[in-house]
XYZ file of C-alpha atoms in Angstrom:
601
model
C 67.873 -45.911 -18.625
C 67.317 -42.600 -16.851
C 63.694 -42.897 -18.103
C 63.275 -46.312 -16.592
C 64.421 -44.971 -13.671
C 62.258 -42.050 -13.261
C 59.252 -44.387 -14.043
C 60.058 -47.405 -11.349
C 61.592 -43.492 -8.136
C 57.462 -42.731 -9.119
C 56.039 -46.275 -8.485
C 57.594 -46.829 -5.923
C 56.250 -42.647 -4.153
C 53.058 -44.280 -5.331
C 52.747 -47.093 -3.344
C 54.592 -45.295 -0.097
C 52.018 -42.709 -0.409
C 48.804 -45.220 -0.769
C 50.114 -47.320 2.293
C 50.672 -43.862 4.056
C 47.119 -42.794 2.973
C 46.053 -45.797 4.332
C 47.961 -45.915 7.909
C 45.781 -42.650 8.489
C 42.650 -44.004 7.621
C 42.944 -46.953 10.231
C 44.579 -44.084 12.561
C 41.214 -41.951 11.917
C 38.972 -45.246 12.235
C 40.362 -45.895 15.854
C 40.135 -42.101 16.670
C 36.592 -42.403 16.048
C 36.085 -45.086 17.283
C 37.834 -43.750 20.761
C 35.424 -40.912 20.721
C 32.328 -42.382 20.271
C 33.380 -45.801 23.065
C 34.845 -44.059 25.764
C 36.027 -48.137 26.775
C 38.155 -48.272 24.045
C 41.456 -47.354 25.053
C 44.605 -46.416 22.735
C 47.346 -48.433 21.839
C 50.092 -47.482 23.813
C 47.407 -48.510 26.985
C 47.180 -52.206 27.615
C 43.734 -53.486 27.628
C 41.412 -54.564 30.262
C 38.790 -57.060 30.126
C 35.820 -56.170 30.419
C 33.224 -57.485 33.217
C 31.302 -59.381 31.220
C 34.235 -61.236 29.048
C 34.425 -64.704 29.545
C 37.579 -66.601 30.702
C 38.805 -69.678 29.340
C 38.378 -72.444 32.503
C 42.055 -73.656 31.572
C 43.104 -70.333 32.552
C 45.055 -70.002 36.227
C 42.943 -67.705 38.810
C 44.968 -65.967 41.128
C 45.417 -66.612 44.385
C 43.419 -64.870 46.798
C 46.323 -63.382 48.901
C 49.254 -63.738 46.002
C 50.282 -61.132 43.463
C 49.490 -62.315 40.014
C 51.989 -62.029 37.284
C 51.032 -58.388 35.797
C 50.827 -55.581 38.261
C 47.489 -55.040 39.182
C 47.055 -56.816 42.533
C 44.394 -59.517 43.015
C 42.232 -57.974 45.699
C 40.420 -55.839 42.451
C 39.777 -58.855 40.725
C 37.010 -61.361 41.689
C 36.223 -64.749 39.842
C 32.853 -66.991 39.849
C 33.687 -70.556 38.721
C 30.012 -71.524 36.665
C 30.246 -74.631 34.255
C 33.701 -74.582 32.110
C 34.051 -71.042 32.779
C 35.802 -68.513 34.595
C 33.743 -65.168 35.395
C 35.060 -61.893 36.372
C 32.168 -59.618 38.292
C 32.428 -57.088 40.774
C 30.938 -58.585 44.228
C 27.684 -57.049 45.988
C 29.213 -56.843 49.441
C 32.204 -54.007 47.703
C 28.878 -51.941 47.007
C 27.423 -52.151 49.807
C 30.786 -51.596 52.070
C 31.212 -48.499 49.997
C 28.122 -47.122 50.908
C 28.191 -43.803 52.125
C 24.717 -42.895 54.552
C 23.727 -39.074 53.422
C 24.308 -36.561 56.012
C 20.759 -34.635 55.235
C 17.926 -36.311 54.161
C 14.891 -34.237 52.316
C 11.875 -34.985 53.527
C 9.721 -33.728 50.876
C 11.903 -35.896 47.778
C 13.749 -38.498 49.280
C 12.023 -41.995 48.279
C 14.583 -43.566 50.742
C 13.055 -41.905 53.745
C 9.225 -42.911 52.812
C 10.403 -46.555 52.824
C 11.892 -46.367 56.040
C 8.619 -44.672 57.583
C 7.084 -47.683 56.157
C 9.358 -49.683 58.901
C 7.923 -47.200 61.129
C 4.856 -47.744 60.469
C 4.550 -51.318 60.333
C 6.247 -51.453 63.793
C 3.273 -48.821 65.618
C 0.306 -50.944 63.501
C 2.427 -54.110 65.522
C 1.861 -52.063 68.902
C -1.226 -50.392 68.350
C -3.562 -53.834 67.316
C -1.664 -56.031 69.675
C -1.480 -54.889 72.171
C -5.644 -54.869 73.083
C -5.421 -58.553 72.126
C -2.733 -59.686 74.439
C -4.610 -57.294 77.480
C -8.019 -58.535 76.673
C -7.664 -62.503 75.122
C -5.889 -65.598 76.408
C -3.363 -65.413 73.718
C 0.148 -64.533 75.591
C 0.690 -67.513 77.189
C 3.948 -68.331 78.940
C 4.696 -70.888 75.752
C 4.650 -68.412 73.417
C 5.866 -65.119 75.947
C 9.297 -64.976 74.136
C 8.334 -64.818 70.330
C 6.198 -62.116 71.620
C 8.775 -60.257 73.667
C 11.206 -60.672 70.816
C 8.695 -58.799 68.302
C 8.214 -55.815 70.769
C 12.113 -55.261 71.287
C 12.788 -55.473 67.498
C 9.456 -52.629 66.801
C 11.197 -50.068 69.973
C 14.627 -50.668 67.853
C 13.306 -49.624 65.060
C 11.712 -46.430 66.697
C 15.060 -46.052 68.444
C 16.824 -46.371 64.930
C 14.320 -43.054 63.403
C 15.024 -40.815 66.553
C 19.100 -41.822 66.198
C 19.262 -41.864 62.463
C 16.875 -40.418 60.378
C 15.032 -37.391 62.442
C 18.068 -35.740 63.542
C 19.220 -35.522 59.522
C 16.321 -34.447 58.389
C 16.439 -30.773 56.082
C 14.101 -27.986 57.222
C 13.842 -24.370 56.229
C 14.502 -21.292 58.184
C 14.020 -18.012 56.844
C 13.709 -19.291 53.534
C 16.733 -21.384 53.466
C 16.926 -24.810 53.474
C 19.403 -26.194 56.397
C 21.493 -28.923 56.046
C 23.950 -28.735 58.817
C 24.278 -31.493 60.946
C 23.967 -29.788 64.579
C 21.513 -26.955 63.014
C 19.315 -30.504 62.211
C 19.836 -32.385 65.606
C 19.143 -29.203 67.453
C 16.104 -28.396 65.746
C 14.621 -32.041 65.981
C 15.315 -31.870 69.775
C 13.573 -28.564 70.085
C 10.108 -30.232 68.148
C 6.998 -31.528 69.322
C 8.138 -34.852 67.561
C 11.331 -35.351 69.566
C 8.600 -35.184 73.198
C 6.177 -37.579 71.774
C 9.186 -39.780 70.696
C 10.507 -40.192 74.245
C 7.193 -40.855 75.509
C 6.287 -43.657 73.597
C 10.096 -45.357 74.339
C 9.514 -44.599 77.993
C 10.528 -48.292 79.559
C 8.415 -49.625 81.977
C 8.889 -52.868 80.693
C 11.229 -52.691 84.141
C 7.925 -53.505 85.804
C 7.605 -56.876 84.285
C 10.159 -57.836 87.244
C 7.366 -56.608 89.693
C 4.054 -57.215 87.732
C 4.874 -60.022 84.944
C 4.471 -59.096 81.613
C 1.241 -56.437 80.785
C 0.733 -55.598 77.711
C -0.858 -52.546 78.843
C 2.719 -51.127 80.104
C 3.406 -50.898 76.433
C 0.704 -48.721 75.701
C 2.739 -45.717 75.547
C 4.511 -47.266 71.994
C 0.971 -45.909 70.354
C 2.032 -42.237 70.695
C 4.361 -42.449 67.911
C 1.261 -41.441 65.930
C 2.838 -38.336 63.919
C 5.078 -40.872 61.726
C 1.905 -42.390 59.918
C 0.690 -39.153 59.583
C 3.841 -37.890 57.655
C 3.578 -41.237 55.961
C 0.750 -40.824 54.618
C 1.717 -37.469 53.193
C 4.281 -38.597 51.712
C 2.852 -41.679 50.412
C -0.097 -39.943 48.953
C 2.204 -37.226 47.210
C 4.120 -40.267 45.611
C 1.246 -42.246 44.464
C -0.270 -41.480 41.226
C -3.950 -42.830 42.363
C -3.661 -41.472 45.777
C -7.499 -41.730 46.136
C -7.279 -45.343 46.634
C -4.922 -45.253 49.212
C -7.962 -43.024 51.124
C -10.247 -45.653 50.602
C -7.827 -48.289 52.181
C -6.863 -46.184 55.244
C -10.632 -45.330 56.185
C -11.436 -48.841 55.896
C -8.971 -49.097 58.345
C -10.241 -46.925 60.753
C -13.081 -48.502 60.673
C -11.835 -51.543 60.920
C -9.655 -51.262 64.334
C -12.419 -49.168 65.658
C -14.099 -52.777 65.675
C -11.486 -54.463 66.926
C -10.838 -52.285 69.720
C -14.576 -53.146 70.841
C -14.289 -56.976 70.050
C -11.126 -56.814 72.719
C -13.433 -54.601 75.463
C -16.705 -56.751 74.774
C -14.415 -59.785 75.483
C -12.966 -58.095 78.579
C -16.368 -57.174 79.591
C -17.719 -60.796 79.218
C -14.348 -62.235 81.398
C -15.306 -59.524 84.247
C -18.819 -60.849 83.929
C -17.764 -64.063 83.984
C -18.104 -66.207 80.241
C -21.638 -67.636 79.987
C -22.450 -66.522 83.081
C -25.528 -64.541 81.089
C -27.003 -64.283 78.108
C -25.416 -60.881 77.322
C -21.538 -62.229 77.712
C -19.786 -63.900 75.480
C -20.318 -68.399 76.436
C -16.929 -69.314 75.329
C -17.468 -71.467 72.156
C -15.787 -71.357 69.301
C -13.444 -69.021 68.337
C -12.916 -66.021 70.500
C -11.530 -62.963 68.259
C -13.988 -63.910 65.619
C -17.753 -64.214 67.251
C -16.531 -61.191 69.769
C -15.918 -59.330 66.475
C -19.333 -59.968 64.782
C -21.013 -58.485 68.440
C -18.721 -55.533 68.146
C -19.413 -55.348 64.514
C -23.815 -55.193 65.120
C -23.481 -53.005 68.039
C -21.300 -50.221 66.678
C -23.491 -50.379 63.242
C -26.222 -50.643 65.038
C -27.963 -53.732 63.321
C -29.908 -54.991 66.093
C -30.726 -58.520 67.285
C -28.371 -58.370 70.107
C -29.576 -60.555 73.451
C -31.057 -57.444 76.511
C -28.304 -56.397 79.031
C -29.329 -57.660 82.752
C -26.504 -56.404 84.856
C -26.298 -52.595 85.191
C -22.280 -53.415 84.461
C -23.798 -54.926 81.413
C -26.445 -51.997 80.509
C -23.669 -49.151 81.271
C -21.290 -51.072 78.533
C -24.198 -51.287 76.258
C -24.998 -47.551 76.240
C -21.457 -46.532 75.757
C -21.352 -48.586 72.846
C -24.507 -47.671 71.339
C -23.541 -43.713 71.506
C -19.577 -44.522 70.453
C -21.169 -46.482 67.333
C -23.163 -44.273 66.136
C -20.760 -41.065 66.498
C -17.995 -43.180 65.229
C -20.155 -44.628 62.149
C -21.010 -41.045 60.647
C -17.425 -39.973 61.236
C -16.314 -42.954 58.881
C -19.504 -41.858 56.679
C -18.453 -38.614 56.290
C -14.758 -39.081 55.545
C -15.472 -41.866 52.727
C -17.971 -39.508 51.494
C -14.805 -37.088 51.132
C -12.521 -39.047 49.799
C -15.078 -40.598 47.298
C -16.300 -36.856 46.404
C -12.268 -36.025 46.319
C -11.871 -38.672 43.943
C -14.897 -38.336 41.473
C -14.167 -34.518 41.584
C -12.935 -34.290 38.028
C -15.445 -36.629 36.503
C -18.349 -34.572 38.159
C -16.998 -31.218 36.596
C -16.949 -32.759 33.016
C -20.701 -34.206 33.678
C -21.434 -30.863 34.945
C -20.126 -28.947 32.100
C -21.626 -31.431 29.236
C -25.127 -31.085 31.098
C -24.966 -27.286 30.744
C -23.946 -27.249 27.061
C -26.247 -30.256 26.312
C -28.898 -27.572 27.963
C -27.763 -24.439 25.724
C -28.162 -26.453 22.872
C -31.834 -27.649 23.531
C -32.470 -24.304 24.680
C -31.256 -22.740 21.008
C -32.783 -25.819 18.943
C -28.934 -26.570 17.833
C -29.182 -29.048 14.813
C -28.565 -32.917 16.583
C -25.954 -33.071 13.868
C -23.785 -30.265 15.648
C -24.930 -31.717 19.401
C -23.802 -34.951 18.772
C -19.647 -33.657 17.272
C -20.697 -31.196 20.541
C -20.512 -34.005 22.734
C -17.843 -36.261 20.719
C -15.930 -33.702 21.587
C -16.374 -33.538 24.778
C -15.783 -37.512 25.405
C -13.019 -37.510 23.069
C -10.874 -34.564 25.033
C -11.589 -35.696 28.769
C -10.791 -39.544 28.124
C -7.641 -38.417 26.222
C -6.625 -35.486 28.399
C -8.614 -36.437 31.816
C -9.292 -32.273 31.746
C -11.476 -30.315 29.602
C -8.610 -27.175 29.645
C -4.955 -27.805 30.864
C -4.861 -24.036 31.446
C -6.979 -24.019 34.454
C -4.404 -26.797 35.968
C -1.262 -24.913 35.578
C -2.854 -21.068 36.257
C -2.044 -21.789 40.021
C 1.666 -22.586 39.319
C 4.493 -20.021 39.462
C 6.013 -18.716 35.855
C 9.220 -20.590 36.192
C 7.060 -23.776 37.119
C 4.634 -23.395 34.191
C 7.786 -22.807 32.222
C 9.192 -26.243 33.253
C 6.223 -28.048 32.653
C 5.853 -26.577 29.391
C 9.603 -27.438 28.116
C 9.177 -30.670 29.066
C 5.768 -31.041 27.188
C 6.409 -29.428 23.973
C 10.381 -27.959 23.530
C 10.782 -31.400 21.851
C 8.585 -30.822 19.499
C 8.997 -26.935 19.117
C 13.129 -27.361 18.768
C 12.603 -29.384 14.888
C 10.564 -26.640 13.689
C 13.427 -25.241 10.976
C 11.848 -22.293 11.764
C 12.823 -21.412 15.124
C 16.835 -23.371 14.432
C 19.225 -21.042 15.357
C 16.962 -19.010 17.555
C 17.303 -17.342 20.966
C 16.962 -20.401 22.938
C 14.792 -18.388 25.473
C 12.745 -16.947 23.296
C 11.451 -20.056 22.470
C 10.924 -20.885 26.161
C 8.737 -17.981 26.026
C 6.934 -19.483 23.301
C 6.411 -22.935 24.425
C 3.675 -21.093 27.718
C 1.988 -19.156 24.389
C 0.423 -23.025 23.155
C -2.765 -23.621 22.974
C -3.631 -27.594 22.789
C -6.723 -27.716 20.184
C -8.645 -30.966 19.910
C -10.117 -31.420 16.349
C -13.165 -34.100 15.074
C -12.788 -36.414 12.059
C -12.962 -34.613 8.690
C -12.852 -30.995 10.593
C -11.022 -28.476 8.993
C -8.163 -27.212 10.593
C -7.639 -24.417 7.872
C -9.844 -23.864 4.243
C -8.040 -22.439 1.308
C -7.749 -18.616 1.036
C -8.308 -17.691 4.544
C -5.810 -15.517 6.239
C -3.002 -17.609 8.207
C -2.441 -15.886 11.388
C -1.317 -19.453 13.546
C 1.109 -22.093 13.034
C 0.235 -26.006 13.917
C 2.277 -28.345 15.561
C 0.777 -31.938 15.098
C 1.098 -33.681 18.790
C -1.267 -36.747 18.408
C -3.209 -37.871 15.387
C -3.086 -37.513 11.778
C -3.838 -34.368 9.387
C -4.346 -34.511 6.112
C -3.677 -31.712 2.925
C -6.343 -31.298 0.546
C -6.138 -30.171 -3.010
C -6.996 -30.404 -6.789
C -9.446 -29.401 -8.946
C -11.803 -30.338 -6.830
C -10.147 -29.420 -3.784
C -10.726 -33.225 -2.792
C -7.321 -35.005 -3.295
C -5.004 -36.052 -0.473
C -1.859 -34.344 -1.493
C -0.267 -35.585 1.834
C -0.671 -36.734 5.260
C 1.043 -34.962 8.110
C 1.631 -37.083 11.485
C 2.705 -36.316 14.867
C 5.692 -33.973 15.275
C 4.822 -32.453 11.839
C 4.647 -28.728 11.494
C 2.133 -26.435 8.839
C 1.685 -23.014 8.770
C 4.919 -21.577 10.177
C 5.316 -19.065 7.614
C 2.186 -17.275 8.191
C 3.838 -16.081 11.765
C 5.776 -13.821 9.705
C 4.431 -12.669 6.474
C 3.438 -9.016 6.040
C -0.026 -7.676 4.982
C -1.818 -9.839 7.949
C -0.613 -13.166 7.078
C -0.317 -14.973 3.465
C -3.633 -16.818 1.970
C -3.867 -20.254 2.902
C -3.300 -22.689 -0.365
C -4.901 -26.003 0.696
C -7.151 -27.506 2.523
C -6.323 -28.908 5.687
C -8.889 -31.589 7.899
C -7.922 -34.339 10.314
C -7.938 -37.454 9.771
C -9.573 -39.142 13.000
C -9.066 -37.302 16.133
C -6.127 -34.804 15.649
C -4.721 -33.186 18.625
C -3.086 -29.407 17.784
C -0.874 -27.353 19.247
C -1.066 -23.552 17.778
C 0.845 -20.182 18.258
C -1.055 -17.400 17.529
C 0.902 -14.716 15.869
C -0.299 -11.815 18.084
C 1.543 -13.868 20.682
C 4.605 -14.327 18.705
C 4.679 -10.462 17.990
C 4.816 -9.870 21.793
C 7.416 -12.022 22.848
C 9.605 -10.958 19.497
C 9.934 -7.036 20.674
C 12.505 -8.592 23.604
C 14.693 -10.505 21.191
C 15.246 -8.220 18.388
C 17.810 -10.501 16.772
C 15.790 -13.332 16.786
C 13.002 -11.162 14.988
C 15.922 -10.645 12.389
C 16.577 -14.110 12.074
C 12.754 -15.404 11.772
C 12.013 -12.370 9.087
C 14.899 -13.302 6.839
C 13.981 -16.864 7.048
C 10.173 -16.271 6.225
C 10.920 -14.412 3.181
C 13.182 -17.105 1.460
C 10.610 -19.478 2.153
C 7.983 -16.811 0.660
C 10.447 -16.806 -2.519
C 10.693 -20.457 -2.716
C 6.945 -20.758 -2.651
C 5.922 -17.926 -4.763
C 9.191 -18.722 -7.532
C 7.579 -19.729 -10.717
C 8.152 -23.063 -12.688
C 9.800 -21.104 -15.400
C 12.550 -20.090 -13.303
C 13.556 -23.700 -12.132
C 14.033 -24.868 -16.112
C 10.166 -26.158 -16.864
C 9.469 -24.874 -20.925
C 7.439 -22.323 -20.997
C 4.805 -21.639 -23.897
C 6.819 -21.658 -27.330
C 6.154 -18.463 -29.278
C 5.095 -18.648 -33.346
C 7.495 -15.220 -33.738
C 10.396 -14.978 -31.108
C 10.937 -11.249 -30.019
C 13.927 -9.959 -31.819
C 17.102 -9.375 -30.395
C 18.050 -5.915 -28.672
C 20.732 -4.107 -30.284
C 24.184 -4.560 -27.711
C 24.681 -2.010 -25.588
C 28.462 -1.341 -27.257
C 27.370 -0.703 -31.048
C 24.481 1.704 -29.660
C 27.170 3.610 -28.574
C 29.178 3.812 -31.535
C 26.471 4.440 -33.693
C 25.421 7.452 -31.798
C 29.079 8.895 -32.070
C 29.041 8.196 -35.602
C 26.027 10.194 -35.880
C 27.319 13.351 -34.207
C 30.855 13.070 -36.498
C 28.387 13.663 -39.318
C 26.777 11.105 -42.029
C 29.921 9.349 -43.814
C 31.316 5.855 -43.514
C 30.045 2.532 -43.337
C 28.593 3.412 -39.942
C 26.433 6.042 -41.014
C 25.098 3.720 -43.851
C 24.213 0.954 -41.377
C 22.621 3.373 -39.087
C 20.732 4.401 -41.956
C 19.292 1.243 -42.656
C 18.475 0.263 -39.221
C 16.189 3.616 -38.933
C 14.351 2.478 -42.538
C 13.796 -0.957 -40.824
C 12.630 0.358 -37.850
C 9.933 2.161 -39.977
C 9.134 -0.748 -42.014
C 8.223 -2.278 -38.738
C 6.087 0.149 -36.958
């Protein structure tokens, strides 16, 4: 009985203990679960829906001014009736109500403030192509006088809305600093050349339209706001990837309302001649804008074909135009000839540079087979790069700019090297501005067997491949992007360990390599790291150079095995036997061993 009972106190531990064991596994499981889903919440919380649950249509909404039966009041919760269901989403209008307008604005950064120039801009192109159409053609009419009043007042809101809003938070620096206080900002703004032209061009003397009627011309002064698509086009072109094109577009512009500016005086001209009154003026057929536009557009290009002045009104105009044309024309010339040139810069420095090698080549009667991987090379690097050296880019940038650029290039790449784990962290910053990028040819050899390794490789496009064999001709492996070879050569003494393998890409590889002359220099700052790396190089040395016989492969099997060296133990007491003198068993086995010994030799 007391045996039985010992047996079922135990089964029963048994099972408390496996349902306790498992209690903390499901306790551990939510833990982790907590951790990784910061949503989840524990279980003494009560849980939330989430904003993208659905709720059953049968369920009650709450009222809109009500409490509902838990706690939380209504007013958080907000319900969209779609189909048979019920969904809960957080309303737009909350956002935007909550919407806080920054106090500073950067000028240089802030995306926000290049879209709002855009406003700007859009409203001074209203004034500035308009306005010579309403002076000079019968197009304001008193049918259409409001839609075109109501267009003008909504552009000088929108210029009132920059000087109110935007220009007096804008950042500027002084003495170095960059000042974001909100009177420093509106004082310096009203002490600008800006804030002058900006009350000029609002000045209103639309009050004259009481006295006059409605001129367009008294709205001239809206044109001066000129300096806000200036800064948007700095801003817009430091944005824009292809900023070149933007050029284009903008001369064409220029050239374009430079036309229209003389369609709208030719026209005004004709009216003060009188329309049709010679054959000079404009006869009134068709449509107005458009034939006044091709006469501006063969006088100011000078095409030709145009009917002989008669009036001297009409001769006067004619000169002017002539001599605005052509100075106008070759100032449009020459800018499109800059932007162009601007653009094309890069591709004429590669042409340029190939032309010049292509020359040194003929010159030294290189064989065609080394021009043509010459100039493969050359192809293959600018349409993969768009730059023949990336050092000549960054060599104008500050060292903590280069430094940036260069961690966020390579320090992905660099940080799995198990090299370089554990590492001062800035020590490989210093490393990452010490890459070279190295663009290699199909089937060119990155390294040959038993050279000297003085640079590691980091793989960052392309394929390599490691060569080996007999023959030296077998693919061993293939190495792709992100891989690392030849670490261990940073580090090794005697001038670098002997290359085993063959390395070549396989199609166009492109390299990054640390030279270890470079590695040496940056290494004297960070002695501990120079600890680290040297301890690490020569285990990997060991587990390279460690023979098969050491990691259990048979070695060659002997015909007679070396015999056994005496223990260390019975040397010992043999040699104390011999001093005692020559009696005992001891003695006699020593004895024999010495005849043995002879029998061998």
């Amino acid at each position: 009985r007391v045996g039985s009972a010992t047996s079922l106190s135990s089964a029963v531990i048994n099972n408390r203990l496996q349902e306790l064991v498992k209690l903390f596994k499901e306790r551990t499981e939510r833990v982790k679960e907590k951790l990784t889903d910061l949503d989840i919440t524990s279980d003494d919380e009560s849980p939330e829906a989430s904003p993208a649950k659905l709720a059953p249509a049968a369920a009650p909404v709450p009222p809109p001014g009500g409490e509902p039966e838990g706690d939380k009041p209504v007013g958080d919760e907000h319900y969209c009736e779609m189909l048979c269901c019920t969904f809960k989403y957080q309303p737009w209008l909350d956002r935007v109500k909550n919407y806080q307008f920054p106090s500073s604005i950067d000028p240089l950064t802030n995306l926000m403030y290049v879209l709002w120039l855009f406003f700007v801009v859009v409203a001074w192109n209203w004034n500035c192509w308009l306005i010579p159409v309403r002076w000079a053609f019968p197009y304001q009419t008193p049918s259409n006088i409001y839609c075109w009043l109501l267009m003008d007042y909504l552009c000088d809101l929108v210029y009132l809305l920059d000087i109110l809003v935007f220009q007096t938070r804008l950042q500027f620096v002084q003495g170095g600093d960059v000042i974001t206080d909100k009177k420093a900002m509106r004082e310096n703004y009203l002490r600008s050349q800006r804030f002058k032209m900006d009350m000029a061009c609002l000045l209103p003397l639309d009050f004259f339209y009481f006295k006059v009627g409605v001129n367009p011309l008294l709205r001239f002064p809206r044109c001066l706001k000129y300096m806000a698509f200036f800064e948007f086009n700095n801003r817009l072109e430091s944005v824009l990837s292809n900023a070149y094109i933007y050029r284009v577009i903008r001369t064409t512009a220029y050239l374009l309302y430079s036309l229209h500016v003389n369609s709208c005086l030719y026209y005004w001209a004709s009216d003060y001649e009188g329309l049709g009154s010679t054959t000079w003026v404009y006869d009134g057929e068709g449509n107005s804008y458009i034939r006044c536009y091709y006469w501006a557009v063969k006088t100011l290009i000078t095409i030709g074909g145009l009917p002989d002045p008669k009036t001297l009104f009409e001769i006067v105009f004619q000169l002017l135009n002539y001599f605005t044309g052509v100075f106008a024309f070759s100032i449009m010339i020459g800018q499109m000839r800059d932007v162009v040139g601007a653009a094309t810069a890069g591709q004429t420095y590669y042409r340029s540079c190939m032309d010049n090698t292509i020359k040194y080549m003929n010159f030294y009667k290189i064989p065609k087979t080394v021009q043509n991987r010459v100039k493969m090379w050359y192809e293959y690097t600018w349409h993969s790069q768009g730059m023949l050296d990336e050092s000549e880019l960054l060599v104008q940038l500050p060292d903590k700019m280069r430094m940036d650029l260069a961690i966020s290039v390579n320090y992905n790449i660099v940080s799995k090297v198990a090299l370089f784990q554990g590492c001062d962290r800035q020590m490989v910053f210093d490393m990452l501005k010490r890459l070279r990028s190295v663009v290699y040819l199909p089937n060119d050899y990155v390294c040959k067997k038993g050279e000297i390794g003085r640079e590691m490789y980091i793989i960052q496009a392309g394929q390599v491949q490691v060569l080996g064999g007999p023959d030296g001709k077998t693919v061993l492996v293939t190495l792709k992007a992100g891989s690392v070879f030849g670490e261990i050569s940073l580090l090794a003494a005697g001038g670098g360990n002997r290359r085993t393998a063959n390395v070549i890409a396989h199609g166009f590889a492109n390299l990054f390599i640390l030279d270890k002359k470079d590695l040496n220099e940056i290494l004297v700052h960070y002695p501990e790291s120079q600890k680290l790396l040297c301890k690490k190089a020569k285990k990997m040395l060991k587990n390279n150079n460690k023979p098969k016989d050491e990691k259990g492969a048979p070695g060659d099997p002997l015909i007679i095995p070396p015999k056994a060296d005496t223990p260390k133990l019975f040397r010992a007491a043999l040699a104390i036997t011999g001093r005692m003198g020559r009696k005992g068993p001891l003695a006699q086995l020593q004895q024999r061993l010495k005849e043995l010994k002879a029998m061998q030799a």
